[in-house]
Short mmCIF file of N, CA and C in Angstrom, two decimals:
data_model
loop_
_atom_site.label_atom_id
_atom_site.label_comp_id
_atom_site.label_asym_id
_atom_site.label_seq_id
_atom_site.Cartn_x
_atom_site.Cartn_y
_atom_site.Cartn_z
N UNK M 48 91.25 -8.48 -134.42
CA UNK M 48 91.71 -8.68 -135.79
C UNK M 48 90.85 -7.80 -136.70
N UNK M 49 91.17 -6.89 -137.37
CA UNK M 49 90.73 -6.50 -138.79
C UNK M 49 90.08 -7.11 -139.18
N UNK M 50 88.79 -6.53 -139.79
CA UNK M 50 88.13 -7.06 -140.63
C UNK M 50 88.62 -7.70 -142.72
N UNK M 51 89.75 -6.89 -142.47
CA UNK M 51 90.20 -7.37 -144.30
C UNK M 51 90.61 -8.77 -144.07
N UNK M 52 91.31 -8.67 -142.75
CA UNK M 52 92.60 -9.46 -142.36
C UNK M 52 92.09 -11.08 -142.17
N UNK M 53 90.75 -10.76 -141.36
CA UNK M 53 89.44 -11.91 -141.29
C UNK M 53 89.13 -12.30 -142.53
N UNK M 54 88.84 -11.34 -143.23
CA UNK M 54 88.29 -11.73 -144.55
C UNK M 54 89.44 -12.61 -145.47
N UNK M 55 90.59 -12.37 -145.44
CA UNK M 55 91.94 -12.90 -146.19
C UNK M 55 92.17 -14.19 -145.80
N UNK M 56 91.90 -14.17 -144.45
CA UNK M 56 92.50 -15.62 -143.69
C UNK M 56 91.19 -16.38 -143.80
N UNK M 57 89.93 -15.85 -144.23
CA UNK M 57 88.96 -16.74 -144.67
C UNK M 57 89.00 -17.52 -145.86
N UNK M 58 89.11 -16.28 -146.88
CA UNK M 58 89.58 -16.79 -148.44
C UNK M 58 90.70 -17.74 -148.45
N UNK M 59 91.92 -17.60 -147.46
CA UNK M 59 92.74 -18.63 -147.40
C UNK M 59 92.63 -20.03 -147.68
N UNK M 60 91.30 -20.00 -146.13
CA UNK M 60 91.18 -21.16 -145.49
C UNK M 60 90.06 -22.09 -146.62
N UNK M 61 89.13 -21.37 -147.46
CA UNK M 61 88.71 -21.74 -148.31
C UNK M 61 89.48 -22.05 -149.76
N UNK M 62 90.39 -21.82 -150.24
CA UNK M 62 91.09 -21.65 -151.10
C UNK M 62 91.92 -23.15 -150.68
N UNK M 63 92.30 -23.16 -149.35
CA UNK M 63 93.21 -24.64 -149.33
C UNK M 63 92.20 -26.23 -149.21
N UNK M 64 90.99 -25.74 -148.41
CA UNK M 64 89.97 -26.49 -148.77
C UNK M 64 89.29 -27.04 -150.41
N UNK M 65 89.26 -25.75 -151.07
CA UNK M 65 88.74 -26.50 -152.34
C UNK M 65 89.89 -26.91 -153.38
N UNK M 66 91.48 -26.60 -152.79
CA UNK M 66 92.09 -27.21 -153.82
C UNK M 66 92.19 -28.78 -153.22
N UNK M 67 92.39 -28.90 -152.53
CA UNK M 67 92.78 -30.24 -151.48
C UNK M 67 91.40 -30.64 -151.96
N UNK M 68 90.25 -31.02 -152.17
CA UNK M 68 89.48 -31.53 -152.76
C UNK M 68 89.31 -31.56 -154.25
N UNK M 69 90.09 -31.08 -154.74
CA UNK M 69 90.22 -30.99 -156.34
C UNK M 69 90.70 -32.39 -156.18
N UNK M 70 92.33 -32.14 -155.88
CA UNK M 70 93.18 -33.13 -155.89
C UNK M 70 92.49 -34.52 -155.87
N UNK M 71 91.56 -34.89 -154.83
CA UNK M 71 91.30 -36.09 -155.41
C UNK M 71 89.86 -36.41 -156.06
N UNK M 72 89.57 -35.78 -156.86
CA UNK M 72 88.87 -35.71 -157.82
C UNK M 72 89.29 -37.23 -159.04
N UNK M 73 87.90 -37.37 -159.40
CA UNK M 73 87.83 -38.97 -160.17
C UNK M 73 87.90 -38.52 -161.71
N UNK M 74 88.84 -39.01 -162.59
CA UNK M 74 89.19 -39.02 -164.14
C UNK M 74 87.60 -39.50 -164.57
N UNK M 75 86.93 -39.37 -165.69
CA UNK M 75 86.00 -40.10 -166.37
C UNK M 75 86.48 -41.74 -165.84
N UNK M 76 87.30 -42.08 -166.97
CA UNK M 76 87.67 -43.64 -166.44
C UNK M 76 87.54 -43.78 -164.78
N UNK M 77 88.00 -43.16 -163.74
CA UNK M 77 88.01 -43.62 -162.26
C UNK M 77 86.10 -43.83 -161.85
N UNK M 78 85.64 -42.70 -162.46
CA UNK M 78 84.70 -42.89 -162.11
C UNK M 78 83.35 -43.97 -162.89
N UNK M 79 83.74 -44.15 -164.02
CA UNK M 79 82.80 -45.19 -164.92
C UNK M 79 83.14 -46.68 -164.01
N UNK M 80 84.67 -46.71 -163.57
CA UNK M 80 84.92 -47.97 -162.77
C UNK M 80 84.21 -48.22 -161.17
N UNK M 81 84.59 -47.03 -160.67
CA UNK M 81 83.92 -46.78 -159.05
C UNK M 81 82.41 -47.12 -159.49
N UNK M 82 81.76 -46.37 -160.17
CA UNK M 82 80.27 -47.06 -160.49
C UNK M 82 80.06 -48.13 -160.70
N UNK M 83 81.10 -48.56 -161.84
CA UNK M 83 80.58 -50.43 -161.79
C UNK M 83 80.96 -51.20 -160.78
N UNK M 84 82.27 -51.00 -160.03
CA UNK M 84 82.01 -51.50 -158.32
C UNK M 84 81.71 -51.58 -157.56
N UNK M 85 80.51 -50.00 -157.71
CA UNK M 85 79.24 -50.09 -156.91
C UNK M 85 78.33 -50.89 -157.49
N UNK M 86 77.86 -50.90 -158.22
CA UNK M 86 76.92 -51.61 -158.77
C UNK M 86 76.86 -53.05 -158.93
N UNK M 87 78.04 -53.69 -158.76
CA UNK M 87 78.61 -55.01 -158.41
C UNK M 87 78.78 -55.49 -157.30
N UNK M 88 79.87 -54.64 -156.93
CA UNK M 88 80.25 -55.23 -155.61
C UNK M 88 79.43 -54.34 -154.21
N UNK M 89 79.09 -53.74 -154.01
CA UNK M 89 78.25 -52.86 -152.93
C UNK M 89 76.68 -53.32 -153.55
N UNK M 90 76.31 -53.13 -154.33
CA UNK M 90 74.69 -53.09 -154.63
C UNK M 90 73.99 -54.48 -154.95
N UNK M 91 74.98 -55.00 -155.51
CA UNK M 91 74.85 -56.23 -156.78
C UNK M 91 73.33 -55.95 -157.30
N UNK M 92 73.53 -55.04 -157.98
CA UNK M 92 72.76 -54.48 -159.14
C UNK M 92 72.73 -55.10 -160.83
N UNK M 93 72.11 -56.17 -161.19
CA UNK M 93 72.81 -56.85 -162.96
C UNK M 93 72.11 -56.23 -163.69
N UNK M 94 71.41 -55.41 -163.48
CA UNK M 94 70.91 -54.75 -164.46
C UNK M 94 71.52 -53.28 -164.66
N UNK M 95 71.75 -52.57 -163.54
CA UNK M 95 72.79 -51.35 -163.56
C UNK M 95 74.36 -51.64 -164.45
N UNK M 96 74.68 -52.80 -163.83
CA UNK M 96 75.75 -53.32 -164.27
C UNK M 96 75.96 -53.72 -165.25
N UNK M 97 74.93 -54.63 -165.77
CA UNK M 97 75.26 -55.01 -167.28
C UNK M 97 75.42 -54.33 -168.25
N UNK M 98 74.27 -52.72 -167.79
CA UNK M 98 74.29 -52.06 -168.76
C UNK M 98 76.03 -51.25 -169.17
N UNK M 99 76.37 -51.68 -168.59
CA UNK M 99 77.67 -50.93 -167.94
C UNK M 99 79.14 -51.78 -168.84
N UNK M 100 78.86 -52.83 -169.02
CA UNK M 100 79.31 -53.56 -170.21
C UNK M 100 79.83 -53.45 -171.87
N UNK M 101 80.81 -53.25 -172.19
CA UNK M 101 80.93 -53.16 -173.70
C UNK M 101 80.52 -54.45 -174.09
N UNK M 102 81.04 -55.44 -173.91
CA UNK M 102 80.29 -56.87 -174.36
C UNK M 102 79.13 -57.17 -173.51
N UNK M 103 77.90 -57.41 -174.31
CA UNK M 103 76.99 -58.07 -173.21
C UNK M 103 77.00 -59.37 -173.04
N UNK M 104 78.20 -60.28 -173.54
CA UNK M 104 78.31 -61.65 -173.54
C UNK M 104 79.59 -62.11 -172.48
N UNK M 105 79.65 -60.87 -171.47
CA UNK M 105 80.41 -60.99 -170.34
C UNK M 105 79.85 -61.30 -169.23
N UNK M 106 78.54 -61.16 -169.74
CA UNK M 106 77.19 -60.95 -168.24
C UNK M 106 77.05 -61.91 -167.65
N UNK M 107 77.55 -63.43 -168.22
CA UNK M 107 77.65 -64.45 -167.61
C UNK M 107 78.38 -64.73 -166.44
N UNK M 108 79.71 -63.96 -166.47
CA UNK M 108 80.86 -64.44 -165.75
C UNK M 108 80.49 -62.56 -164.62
N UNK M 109 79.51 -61.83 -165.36
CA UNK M 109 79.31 -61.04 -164.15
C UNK M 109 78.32 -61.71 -163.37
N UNK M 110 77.30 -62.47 -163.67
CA UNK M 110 75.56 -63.21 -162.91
C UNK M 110 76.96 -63.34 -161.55
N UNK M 111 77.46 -64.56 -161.44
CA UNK M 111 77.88 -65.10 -160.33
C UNK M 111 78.12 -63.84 -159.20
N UNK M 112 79.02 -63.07 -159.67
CA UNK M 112 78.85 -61.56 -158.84
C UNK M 112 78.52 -60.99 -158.47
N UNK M 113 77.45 -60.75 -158.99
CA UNK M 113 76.37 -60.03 -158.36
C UNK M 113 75.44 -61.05 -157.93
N UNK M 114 75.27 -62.14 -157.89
CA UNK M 114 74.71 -63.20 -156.88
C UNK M 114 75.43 -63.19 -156.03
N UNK M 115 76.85 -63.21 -155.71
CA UNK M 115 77.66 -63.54 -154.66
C UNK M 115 78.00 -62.19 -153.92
N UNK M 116 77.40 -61.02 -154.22
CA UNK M 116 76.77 -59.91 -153.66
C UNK M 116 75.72 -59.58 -152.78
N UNK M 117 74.53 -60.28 -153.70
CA UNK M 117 73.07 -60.22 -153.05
C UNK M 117 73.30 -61.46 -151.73
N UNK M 118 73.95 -62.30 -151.64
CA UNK M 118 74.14 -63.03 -150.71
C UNK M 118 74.75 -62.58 -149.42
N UNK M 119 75.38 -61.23 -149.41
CA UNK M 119 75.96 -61.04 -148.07
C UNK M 119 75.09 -59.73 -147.53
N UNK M 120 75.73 -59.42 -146.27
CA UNK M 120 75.47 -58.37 -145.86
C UNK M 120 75.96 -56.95 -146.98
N UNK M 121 74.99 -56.17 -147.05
CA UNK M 121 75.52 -54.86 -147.70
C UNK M 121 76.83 -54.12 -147.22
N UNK M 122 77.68 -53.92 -147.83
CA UNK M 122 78.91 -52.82 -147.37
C UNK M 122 79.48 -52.24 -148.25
N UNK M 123 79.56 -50.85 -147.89
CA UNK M 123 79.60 -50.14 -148.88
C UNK M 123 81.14 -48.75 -147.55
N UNK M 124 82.34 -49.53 -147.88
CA UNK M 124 83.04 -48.88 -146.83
C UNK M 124 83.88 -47.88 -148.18
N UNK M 125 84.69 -46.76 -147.59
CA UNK M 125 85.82 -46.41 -148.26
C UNK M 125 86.45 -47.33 -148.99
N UNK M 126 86.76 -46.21 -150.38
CA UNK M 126 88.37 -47.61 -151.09
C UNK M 126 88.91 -46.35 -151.82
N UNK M 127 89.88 -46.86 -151.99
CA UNK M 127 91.26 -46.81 -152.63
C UNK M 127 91.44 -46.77 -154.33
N UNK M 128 91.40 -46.25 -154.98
CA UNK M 128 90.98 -45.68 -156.36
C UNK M 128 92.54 -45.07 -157.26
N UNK M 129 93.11 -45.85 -158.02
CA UNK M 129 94.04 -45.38 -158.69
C UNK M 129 94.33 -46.18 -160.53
N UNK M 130 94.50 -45.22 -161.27
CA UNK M 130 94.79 -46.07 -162.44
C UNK M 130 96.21 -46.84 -162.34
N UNK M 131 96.27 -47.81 -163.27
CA UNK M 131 97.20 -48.88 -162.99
C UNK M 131 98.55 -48.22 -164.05
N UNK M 132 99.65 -48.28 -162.87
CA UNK M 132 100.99 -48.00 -163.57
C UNK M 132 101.71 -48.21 -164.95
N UNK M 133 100.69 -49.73 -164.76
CA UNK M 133 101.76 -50.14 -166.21
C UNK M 133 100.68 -49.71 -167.33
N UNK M 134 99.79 -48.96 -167.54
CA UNK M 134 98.90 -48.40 -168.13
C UNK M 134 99.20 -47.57 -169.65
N UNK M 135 99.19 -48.17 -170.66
CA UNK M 135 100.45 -47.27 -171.53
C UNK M 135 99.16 -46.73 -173.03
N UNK M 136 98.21 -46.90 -172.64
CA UNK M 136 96.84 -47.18 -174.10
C UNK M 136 95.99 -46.04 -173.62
N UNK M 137 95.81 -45.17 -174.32
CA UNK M 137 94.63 -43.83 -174.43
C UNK M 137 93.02 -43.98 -174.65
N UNK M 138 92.93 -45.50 -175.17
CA UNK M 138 91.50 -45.54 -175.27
C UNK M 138 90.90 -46.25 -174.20
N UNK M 139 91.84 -47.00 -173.31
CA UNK M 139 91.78 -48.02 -172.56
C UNK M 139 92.04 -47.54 -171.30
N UNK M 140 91.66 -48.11 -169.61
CA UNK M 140 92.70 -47.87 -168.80
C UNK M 140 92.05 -48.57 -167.71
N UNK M 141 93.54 -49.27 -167.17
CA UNK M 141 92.79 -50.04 -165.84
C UNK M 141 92.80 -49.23 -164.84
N UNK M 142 91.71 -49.59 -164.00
CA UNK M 142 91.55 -48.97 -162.62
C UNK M 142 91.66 -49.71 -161.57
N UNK M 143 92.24 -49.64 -160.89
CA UNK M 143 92.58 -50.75 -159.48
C UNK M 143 92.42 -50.16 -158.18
N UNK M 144 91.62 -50.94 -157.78
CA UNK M 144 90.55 -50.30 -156.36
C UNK M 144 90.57 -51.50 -155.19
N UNK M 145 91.18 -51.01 -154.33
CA UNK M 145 91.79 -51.29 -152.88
C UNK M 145 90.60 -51.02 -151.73
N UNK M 146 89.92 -51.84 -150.97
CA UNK M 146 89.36 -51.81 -150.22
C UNK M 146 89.94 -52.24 -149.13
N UNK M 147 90.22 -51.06 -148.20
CA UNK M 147 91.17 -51.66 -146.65
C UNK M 147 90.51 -52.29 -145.90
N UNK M 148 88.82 -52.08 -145.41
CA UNK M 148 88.53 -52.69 -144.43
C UNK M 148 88.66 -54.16 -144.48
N UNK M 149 88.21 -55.23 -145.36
CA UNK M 149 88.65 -56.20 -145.77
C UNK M 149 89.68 -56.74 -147.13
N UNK M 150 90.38 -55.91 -147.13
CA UNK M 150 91.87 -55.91 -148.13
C UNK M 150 91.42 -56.69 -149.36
N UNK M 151 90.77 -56.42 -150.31
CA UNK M 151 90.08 -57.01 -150.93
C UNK M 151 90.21 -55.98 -152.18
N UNK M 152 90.68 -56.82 -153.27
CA UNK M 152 91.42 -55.56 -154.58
C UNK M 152 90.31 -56.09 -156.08
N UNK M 153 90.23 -55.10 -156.69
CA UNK M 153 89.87 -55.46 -157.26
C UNK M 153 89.85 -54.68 -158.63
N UNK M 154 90.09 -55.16 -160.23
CA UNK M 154 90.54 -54.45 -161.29
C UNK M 154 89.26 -54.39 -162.15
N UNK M 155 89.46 -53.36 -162.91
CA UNK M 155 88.03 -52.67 -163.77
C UNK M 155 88.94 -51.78 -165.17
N UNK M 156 89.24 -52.91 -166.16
CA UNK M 156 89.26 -51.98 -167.44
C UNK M 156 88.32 -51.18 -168.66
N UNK M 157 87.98 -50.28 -168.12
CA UNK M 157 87.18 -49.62 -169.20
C UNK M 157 87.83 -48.86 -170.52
N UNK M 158 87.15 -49.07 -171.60
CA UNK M 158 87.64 -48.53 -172.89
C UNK M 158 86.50 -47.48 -173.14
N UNK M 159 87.17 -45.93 -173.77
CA UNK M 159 86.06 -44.77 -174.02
C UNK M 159 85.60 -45.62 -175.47
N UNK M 160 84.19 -45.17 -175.31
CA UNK M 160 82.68 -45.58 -176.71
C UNK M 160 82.56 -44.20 -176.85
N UNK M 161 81.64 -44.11 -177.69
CA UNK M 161 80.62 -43.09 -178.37
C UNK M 161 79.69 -42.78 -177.44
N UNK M 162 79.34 -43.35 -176.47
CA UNK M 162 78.07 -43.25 -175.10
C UNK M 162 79.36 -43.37 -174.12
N UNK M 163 79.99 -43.12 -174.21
CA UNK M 163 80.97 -42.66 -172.52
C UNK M 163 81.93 -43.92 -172.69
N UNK M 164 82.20 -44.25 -171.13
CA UNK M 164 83.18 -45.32 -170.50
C UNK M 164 82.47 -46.40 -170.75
N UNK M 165 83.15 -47.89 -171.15
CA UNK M 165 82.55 -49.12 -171.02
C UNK M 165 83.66 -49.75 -169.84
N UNK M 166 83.13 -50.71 -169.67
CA UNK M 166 83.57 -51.94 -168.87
C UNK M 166 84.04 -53.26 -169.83
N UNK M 167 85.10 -53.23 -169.76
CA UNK M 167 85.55 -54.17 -171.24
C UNK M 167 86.33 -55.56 -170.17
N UNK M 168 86.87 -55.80 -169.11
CA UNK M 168 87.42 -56.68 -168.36
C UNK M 168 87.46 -56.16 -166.73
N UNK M 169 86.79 -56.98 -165.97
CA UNK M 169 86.86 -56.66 -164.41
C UNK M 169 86.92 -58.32 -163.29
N UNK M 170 87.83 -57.94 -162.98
CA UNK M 170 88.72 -58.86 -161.92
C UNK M 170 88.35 -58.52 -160.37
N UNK M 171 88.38 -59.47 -159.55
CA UNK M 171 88.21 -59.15 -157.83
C UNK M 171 89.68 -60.62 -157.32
N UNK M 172 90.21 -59.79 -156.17
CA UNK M 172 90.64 -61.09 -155.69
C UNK M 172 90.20 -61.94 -154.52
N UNK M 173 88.50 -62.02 -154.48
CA UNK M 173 88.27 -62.67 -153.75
C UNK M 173 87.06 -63.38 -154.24
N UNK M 174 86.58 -65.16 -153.77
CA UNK M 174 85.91 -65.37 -154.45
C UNK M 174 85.33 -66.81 -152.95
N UNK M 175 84.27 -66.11 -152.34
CA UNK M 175 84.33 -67.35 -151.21
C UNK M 175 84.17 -68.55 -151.59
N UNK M 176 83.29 -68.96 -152.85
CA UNK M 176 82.82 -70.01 -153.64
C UNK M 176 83.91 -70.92 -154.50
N UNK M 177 84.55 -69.78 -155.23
CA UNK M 177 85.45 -70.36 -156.02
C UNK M 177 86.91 -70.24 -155.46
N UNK M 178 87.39 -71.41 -154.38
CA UNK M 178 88.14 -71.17 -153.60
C UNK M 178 89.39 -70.02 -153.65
N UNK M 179 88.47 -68.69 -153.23
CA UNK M 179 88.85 -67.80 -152.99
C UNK M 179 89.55 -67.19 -151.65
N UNK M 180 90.31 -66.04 -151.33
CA UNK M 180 91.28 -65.72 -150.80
C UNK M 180 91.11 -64.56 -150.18
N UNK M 181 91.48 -63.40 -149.41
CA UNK M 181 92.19 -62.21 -149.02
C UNK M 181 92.91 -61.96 -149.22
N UNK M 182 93.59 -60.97 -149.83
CA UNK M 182 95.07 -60.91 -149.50
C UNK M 182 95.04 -59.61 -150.18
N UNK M 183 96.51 -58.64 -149.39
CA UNK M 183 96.44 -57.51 -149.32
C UNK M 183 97.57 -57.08 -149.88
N UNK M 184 98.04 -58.46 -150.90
CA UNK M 184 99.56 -58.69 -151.41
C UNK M 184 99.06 -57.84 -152.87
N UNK M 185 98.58 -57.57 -153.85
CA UNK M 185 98.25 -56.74 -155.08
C UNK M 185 98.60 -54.93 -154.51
N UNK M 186 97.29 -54.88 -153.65
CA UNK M 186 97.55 -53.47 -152.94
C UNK M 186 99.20 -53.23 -152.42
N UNK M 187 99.26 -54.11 -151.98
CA UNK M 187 100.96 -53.67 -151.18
C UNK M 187 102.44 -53.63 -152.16
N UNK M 188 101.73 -54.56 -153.24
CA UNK M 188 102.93 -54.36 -154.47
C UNK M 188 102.81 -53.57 -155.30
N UNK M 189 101.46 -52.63 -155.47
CA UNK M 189 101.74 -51.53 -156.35
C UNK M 189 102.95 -50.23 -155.14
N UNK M 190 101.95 -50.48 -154.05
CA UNK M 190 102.65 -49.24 -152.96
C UNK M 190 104.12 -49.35 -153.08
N UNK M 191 104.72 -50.59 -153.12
CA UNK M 191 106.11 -50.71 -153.06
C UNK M 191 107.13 -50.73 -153.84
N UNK M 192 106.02 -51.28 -155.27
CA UNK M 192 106.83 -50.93 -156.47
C UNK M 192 107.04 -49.65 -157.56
N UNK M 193 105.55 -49.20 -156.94
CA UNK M 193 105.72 -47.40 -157.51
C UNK M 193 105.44 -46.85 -156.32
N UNK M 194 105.64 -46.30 -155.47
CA UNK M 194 106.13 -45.58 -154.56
C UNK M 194 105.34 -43.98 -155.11
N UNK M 195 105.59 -43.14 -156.22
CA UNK M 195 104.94 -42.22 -156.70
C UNK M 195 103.14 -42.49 -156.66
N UNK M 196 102.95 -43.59 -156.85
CA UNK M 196 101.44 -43.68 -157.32
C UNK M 196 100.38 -42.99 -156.71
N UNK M 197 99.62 -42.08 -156.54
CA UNK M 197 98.53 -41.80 -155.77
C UNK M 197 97.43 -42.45 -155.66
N UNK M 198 96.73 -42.65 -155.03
CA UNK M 198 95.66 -43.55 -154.46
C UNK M 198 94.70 -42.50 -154.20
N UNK M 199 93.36 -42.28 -154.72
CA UNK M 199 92.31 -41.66 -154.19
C UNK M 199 90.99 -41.96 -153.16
N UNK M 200 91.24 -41.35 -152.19
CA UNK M 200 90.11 -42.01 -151.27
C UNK M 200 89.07 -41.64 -152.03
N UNK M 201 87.95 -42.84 -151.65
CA UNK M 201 86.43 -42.62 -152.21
C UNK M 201 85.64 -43.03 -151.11
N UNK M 202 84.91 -41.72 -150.35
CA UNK M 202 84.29 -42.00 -148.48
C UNK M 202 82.91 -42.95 -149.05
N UNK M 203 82.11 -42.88 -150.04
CA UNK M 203 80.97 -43.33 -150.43
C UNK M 203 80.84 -43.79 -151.88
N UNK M 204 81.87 -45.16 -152.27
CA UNK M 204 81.51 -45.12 -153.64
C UNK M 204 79.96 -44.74 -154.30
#
Protein backbone atom coordinates (compact mmCIF):
# COMPACT_ATOMS: atom_id res chain seq x y z
CA UNK A 1 0.00 0.00 0.00
CA UNK A 2 1.15 3.59 -0.67
CA UNK A 3 2.22 5.59 1.63
CA UNK A 4 -0.59 8.67 0.95
CA UNK A 5 -3.05 5.89 0.76
CA UNK A 6 -1.84 4.69 4.53
CA UNK A 7 -1.83 8.02 5.50
CA UNK A 8 -5.73 8.69 4.22
CA UNK A 9 -7.05 5.48 5.62
CA UNK A 10 -5.35 6.66 8.87
CA UNK A 11 -6.95 10.13 8.93
CA UNK A 12 -10.10 8.15 8.16
CA UNK A 13 -9.88 5.88 10.86
CA UNK A 14 -9.21 8.79 13.21
CA UNK A 15 -11.74 11.09 11.92
CA UNK A 16 -14.60 8.27 12.61
CA UNK A 17 -13.11 7.73 16.03
CA UNK A 18 -13.25 11.31 17.24
CA UNK A 19 -16.61 12.00 15.78
CA UNK A 20 -18.25 8.85 17.36
CA UNK A 21 -16.92 10.22 20.61
CA UNK A 22 -18.20 13.65 20.12
CA UNK A 23 -21.56 12.19 19.77
CA UNK A 24 -21.78 11.21 23.17
CA UNK A 25 -20.44 13.98 24.73
CA UNK A 26 -22.29 15.48 28.12
CA UNK A 27 -24.50 19.02 27.73
CA UNK A 28 -23.41 21.35 30.85
CA UNK A 29 -26.79 20.18 32.45
CA UNK A 30 -25.81 16.17 31.75
CA UNK A 31 -22.85 16.73 33.32
CA UNK A 32 -23.62 19.07 36.60
CA UNK A 33 -26.24 15.94 37.09
CA UNK A 34 -23.70 12.89 36.42
CA UNK A 35 -21.56 14.74 39.15
CA UNK A 36 -24.18 15.01 41.64
CA UNK A 37 -24.86 11.20 41.14
CA UNK A 38 -21.54 10.68 41.70
CA UNK A 39 -21.25 12.38 44.55
CA UNK A 40 -24.44 10.85 45.99
CA UNK A 41 -24.98 7.88 44.78
CA UNK A 42 -21.29 6.29 43.99
CA UNK A 43 -19.26 8.40 46.65
CA UNK A 44 -21.88 9.56 49.16
CA UNK A 45 -19.97 12.59 49.46
CA UNK A 46 -22.53 15.57 51.64
CA UNK A 47 -20.30 17.85 51.44
CA UNK A 48 -19.41 17.64 47.57
CA UNK A 49 -23.01 17.32 47.22
CA UNK A 50 -24.53 19.79 49.15
CA UNK A 51 -22.48 22.15 47.72
CA UNK A 52 -24.10 21.16 44.59
CA UNK A 53 -27.56 22.35 45.77
CA UNK A 54 -29.55 25.52 44.81
CA UNK A 55 -31.48 25.23 48.10
CA UNK A 56 -29.39 24.32 51.01
CA UNK A 57 -32.60 23.46 52.89
CA UNK A 58 -32.84 20.28 50.68
CA UNK A 59 -29.80 18.79 52.50
CA UNK A 60 -32.05 17.16 54.77
CA UNK A 61 -33.89 14.91 52.48
CA UNK A 62 -30.24 14.55 50.74
CA UNK A 63 -28.36 13.35 54.66
CA UNK A 64 -30.47 10.04 54.30
CA UNK A 65 -28.65 9.44 50.83
CA UNK A 66 -25.74 9.78 51.22
CA UNK A 67 -25.96 7.77 54.53
CA UNK A 68 -27.72 5.11 52.62
CA UNK A 69 -24.60 5.29 50.35
CA UNK A 70 -21.83 5.19 52.90
CA UNK A 71 -23.63 2.04 54.07
CA UNK A 72 -23.03 -0.20 51.10
CA UNK A 73 -20.42 -1.50 49.15
CA UNK A 74 -18.91 1.20 46.67
CA UNK A 75 -20.13 0.92 42.90
CA UNK A 76 -19.49 2.99 40.60
CA UNK A 77 -20.71 0.85 37.21
CA UNK A 78 -21.73 2.45 33.70
CA UNK A 79 -25.19 4.41 33.28
CA UNK A 80 -27.32 5.65 30.98
CA UNK A 81 -27.53 9.55 30.72
CA UNK A 82 -30.31 11.36 28.78
CA UNK A 83 -32.40 14.63 29.24
CA UNK A 84 -36.03 14.01 29.87
CA UNK A 85 -38.50 14.21 26.82
CA UNK A 86 -41.13 16.02 28.24
CA UNK A 87 -38.52 18.75 28.99
CA UNK A 88 -40.00 22.06 27.51
CA UNK A 89 -38.00 25.08 30.06
CA UNK A 90 -34.45 26.65 29.00
CA UNK A 91 -33.37 27.46 32.40
CA UNK A 92 -34.27 24.17 33.79
CA UNK A 93 -33.77 20.49 32.67
CA UNK A 94 -34.26 17.08 33.92
CA UNK A 95 -31.74 14.50 33.54
CA UNK A 96 -32.66 10.88 33.87
CA UNK A 97 -29.96 8.35 34.50
CA UNK A 98 -30.46 4.58 34.05
CA UNK A 99 -28.17 2.29 35.71
CA UNK A 100 -28.39 -1.34 34.03
CA UNK A 101 -26.38 -3.32 36.27
CA UNK A 102 -28.96 -3.02 38.99
CA UNK A 103 -31.88 -1.20 36.95
CA UNK A 104 -32.02 1.43 39.25
CA UNK A 105 -33.23 5.08 37.71
CA UNK A 106 -32.79 7.90 38.93
CA UNK A 107 -33.86 11.90 38.18
CA UNK A 108 -31.66 15.13 38.74
CA UNK A 109 -33.24 18.61 37.84
CA UNK A 110 -30.80 21.25 37.60
CA UNK A 111 -31.57 24.98 36.89
CA UNK A 112 -28.48 27.32 35.20
CA UNK A 113 -27.22 30.18 38.29
CA UNK A 114 -24.68 32.75 37.92
CA UNK A 115 -21.91 30.00 39.33
CA UNK A 116 -22.98 27.26 36.72
CA UNK A 117 -25.62 24.27 37.07
CA UNK A 118 -27.57 23.83 40.41
CA UNK A 119 -29.38 20.86 41.64
CA UNK A 120 -32.89 22.19 42.31
CA UNK A 121 -34.94 18.49 42.68
CA UNK A 122 -33.35 14.83 42.58
CA UNK A 123 -35.32 11.58 42.76
CA UNK A 124 -33.91 7.69 42.86
CA UNK A 125 -36.26 4.75 42.51
CA UNK A 126 -34.86 2.84 45.02
CA UNK A 127 -34.92 3.14 48.66
CA UNK A 128 -33.96 -0.24 50.80
CA UNK A 129 -35.13 1.58 54.06
CA UNK A 130 -38.00 3.34 52.90
CA UNK A 131 -39.79 0.40 51.50
CA UNK A 132 -38.13 0.64 48.43
CA UNK A 133 -38.07 -1.25 45.05
CA UNK A 134 -36.14 -2.13 41.61
CA UNK A 135 -37.65 -1.76 38.81
CA UNK A 136 -36.60 -1.21 35.34
CA UNK A 137 -40.25 -0.03 34.45
CA UNK A 138 -39.18 4.19 34.24
CA UNK A 139 -36.08 3.16 31.98
CA UNK A 140 -38.24 0.90 29.73
CA UNK A 141 -41.08 3.54 29.35
CA UNK A 142 -39.06 6.28 28.20
CA UNK A 143 -37.38 3.54 25.49
CA UNK A 144 -40.87 2.70 24.39
CA UNK A 145 -42.54 5.77 24.46
CA UNK A 146 -39.91 7.90 22.63
CA UNK A 147 -38.27 5.53 20.67
CA UNK A 148 -36.00 8.65 19.13
CA UNK A 149 -34.44 9.39 22.57
CA UNK A 150 -30.69 8.88 22.85
CA UNK A 151 -29.20 7.60 25.89
CA UNK A 152 -25.49 8.38 26.58
CA UNK A 153 -23.20 5.85 27.95
CA UNK A 154 -21.09 7.14 30.89
CA UNK A 155 -18.03 4.10 31.38
CA UNK A 156 -16.90 6.10 34.75
CA UNK A 157 -19.32 8.58 36.11
Amino acid sequence: MKEPMRYGIKMLLLAALVTGCAGNRLSAPERAAVDFYKEVWVEGDMNHSGRMLQNRQDETDLRWRVAQTADTERKNPPILVTVSPTDSQMASKTILIHRPSDKRDYKVRVQRSPTGWKVVKFEQNYDKTRGGYISNDAYQRYVREYPALTWKRVENP
